Each structure stands twice: as structure tokens, then as C-alpha cells.
mmCIF file of C-alpha atoms in Angstrom:
data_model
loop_
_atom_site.group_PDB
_atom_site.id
_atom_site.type_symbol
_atom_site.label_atom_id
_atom_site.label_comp_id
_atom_site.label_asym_id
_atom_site.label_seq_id
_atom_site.Cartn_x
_atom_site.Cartn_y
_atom_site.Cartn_z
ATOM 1 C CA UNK A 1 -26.850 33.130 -10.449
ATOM 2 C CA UNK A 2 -25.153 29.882 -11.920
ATOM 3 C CA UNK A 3 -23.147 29.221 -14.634
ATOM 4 C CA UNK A 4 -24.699 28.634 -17.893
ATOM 5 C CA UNK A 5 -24.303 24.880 -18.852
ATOM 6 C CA UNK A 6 -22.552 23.995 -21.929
ATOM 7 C CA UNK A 7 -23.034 22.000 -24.466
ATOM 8 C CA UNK A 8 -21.421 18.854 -24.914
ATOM 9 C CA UNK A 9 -18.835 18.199 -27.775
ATOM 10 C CA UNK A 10 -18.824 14.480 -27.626
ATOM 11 C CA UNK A 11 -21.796 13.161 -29.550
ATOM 12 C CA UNK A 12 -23.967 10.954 -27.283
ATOM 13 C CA UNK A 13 -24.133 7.342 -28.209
ATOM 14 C CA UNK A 14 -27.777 6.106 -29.461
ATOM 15 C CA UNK A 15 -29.076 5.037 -26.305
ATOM 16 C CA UNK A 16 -27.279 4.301 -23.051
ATOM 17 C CA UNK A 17 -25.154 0.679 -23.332
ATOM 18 C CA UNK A 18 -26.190 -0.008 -19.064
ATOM 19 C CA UNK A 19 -29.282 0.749 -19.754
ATOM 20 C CA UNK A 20 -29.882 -1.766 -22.577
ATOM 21 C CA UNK A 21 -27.815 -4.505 -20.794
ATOM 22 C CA UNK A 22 -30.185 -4.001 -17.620
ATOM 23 C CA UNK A 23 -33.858 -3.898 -19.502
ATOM 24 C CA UNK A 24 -32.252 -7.096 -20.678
ATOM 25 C CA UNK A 25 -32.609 -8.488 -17.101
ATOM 26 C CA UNK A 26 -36.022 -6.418 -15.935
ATOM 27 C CA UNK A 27 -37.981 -8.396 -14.233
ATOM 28 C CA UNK A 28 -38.417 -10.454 -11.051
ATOM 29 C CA UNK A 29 -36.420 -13.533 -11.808
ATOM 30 C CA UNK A 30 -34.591 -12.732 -15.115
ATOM 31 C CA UNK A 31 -31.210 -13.239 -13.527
ATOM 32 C CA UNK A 32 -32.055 -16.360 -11.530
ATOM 33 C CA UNK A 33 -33.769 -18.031 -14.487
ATOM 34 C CA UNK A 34 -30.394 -17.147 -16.624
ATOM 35 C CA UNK A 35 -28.367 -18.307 -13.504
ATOM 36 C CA UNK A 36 -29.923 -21.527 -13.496
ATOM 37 C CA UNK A 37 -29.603 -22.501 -17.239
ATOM 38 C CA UNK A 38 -25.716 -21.063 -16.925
ATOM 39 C CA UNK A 39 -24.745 -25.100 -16.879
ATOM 40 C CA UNK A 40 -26.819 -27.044 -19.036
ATOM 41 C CA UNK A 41 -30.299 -26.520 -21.012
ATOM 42 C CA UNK A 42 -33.555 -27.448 -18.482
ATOM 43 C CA UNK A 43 -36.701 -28.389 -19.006
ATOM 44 C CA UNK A 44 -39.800 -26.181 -17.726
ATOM 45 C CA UNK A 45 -40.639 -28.388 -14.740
ATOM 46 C CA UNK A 46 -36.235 -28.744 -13.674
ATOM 47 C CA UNK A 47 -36.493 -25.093 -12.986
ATOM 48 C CA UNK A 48 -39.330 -24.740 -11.381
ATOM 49 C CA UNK A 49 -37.574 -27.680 -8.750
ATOM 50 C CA UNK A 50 -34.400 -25.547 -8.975
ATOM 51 C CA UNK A 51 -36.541 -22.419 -8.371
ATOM 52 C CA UNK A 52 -38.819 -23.463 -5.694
ATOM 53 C CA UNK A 53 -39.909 -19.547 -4.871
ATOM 54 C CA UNK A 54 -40.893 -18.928 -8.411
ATOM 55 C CA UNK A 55 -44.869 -19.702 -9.480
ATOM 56 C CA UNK A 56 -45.213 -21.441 -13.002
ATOM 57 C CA UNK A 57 -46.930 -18.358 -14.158
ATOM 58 C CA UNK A 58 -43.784 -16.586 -13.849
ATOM 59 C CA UNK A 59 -41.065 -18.549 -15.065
ATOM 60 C CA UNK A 60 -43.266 -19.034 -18.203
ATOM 61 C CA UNK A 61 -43.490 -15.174 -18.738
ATOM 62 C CA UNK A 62 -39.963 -14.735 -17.689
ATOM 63 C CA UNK A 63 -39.157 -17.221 -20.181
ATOM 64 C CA UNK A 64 -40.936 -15.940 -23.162
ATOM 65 C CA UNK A 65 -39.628 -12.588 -22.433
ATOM 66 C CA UNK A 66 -35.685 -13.725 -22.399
ATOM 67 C CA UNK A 67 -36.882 -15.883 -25.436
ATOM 68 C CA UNK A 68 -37.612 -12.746 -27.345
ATOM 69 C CA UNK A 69 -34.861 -10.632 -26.246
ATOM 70 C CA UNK A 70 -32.382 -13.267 -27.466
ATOM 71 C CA UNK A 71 -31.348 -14.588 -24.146
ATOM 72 C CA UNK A 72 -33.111 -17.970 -24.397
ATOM 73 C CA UNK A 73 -33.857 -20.797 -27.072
ATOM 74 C CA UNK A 74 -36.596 -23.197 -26.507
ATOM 75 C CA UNK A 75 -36.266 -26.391 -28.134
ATOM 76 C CA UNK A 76 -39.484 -28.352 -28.445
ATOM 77 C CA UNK A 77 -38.694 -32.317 -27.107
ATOM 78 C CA UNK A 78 -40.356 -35.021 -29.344
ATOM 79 C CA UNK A 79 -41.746 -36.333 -26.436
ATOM 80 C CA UNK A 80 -45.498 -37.714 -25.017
ATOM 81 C CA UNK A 81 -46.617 -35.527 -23.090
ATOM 82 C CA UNK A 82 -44.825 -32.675 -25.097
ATOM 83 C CA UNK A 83 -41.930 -31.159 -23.587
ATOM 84 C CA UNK A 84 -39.639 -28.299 -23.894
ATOM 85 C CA UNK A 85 -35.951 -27.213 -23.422
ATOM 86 C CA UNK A 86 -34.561 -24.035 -22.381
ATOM 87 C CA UNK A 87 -30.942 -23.158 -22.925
ATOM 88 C CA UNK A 88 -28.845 -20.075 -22.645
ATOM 89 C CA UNK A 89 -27.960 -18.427 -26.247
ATOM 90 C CA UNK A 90 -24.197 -17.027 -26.571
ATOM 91 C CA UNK A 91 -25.712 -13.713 -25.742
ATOM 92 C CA UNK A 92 -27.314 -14.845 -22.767
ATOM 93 C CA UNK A 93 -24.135 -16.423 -21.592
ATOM 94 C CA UNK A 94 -22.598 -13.105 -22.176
ATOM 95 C CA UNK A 95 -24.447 -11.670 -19.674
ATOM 96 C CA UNK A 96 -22.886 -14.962 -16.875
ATOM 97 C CA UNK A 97 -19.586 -12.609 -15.664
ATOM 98 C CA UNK A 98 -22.135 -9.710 -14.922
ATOM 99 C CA UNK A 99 -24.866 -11.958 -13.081
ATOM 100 C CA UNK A 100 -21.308 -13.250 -10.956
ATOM 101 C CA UNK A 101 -19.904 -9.860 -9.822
ATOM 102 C CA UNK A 102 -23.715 -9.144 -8.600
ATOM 103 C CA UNK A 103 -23.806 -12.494 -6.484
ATOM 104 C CA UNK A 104 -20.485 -12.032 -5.122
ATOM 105 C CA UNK A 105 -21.418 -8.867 -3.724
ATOM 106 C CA UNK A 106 -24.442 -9.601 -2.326
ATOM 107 C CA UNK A 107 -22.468 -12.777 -0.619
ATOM 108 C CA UNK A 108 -20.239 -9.949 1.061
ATOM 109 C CA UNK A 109 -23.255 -8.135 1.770
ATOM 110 C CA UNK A 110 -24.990 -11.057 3.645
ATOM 111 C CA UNK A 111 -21.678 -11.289 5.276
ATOM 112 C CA UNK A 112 -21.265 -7.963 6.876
ATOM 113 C CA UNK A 113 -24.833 -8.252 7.843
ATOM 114 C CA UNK A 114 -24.621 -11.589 9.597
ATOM 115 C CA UNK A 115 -21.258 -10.302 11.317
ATOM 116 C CA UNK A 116 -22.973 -6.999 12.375
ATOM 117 C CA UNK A 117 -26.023 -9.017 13.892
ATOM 118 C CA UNK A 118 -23.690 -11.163 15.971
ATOM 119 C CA UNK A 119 -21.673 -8.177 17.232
ATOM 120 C CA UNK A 120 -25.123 -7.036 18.302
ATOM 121 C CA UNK A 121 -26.299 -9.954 20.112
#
């Protein structure tokens, strides 16, 4: 028979801060999208060129959904045909240092794997 479990005497914080910081980023593309407005603000059509993988009917959804979580501002362009502008919020830019440490992991990732595959061949 086990030991009972006891109760915690440090009072749990509201909700869970990783948890928050990644539903910020759910979704295919959330991080790529925030990567590619990390150096100036870009029009709808710029990242979909700087995106090439990503369909329109994504990036649109992925930016409405980092609009409304505070990520994102869309400027509307006073131009014919009408235009927008996407651009990182101080949030969103918050979230840059994180979005690094990933990418420099998975470059040492692709590295070991590349090395391992040559050792095998």
C-alpha cells in the first residue's frame, strides 16, 4: 500500500504561466508568422512571399487569432486596392527570446541529425 499524498501548502497560482505563454503560440504557424514580423511590420501578401508553405487561408486565421490575443496590430493602409499592415505588439515581441532558444535548438537538432546520417552513409 502507498503513502497517502499530501496536500500542498503552497497555494497554486491561477492557472499555469507555460501554459498561457504556449496557447499564446497554438497553432500551425503562430511562431513563424511572429518570427517573420520580428523586424519590421508586413503586409498580408510580404508574408505570404516570406512564407511560401503557408496557404492564404491560414495566415489570415493565424493572423486574426494573434490579433486577438494581443500579439498583432493590423493597421489598415489608405491605399487602392485596400491594404493592410501587420506588426508585432510589445507583447508579441516579448515572446522573440523564447521563439530564439526554440530555433537554436532545433538548428542543433538538424545538426546531429545530418552528422548521424553521414556517419551512416
Amino acid at each position: 500500500m502507498g503513502l497517502p499524498v499530501r496536500k500542498s501548502k503552497v497555494a497554486p497560482p491561477p492557472t499555469c504561466p507555460l501554459s498561457e505563454v504556449l496557447g499564446l503560440l497554438r497553432g500551425a504557424w503562430a511562431p513563424n508568422v511572429i518570427w517573420q514580423l520580428s523586424g519590421e511590420a508586413r503586409r498580408f501578401g510580404e508574408l505570404r512571399h516570406d512564407m511560401p508553405k503557408i496557404s492564404a487561408r491560414v495566415l489570415s486565421a493565424r493572423l486574426r487569432e494573434l490579433e486577438s490575443r494581443g500579439l498583432v496590430t493590423r493597421r489598415v493602409l489608405n491605399t487602392s486596392p485596400p491594404s493592410a499592415e501587420y506588426a508585432l505588439t510589445p507583447l508579441g515581441r516579448e515572446l522573440l527570446p523564447a521563439i530564439d532558444a526554440l530555433a537554436n535548438v532545433g538548428r542543433k537538432l538538424i545538426e546531429e541529425w545530418e552528422a548521424s546520417q553521414r556517419e551512416v552513409a
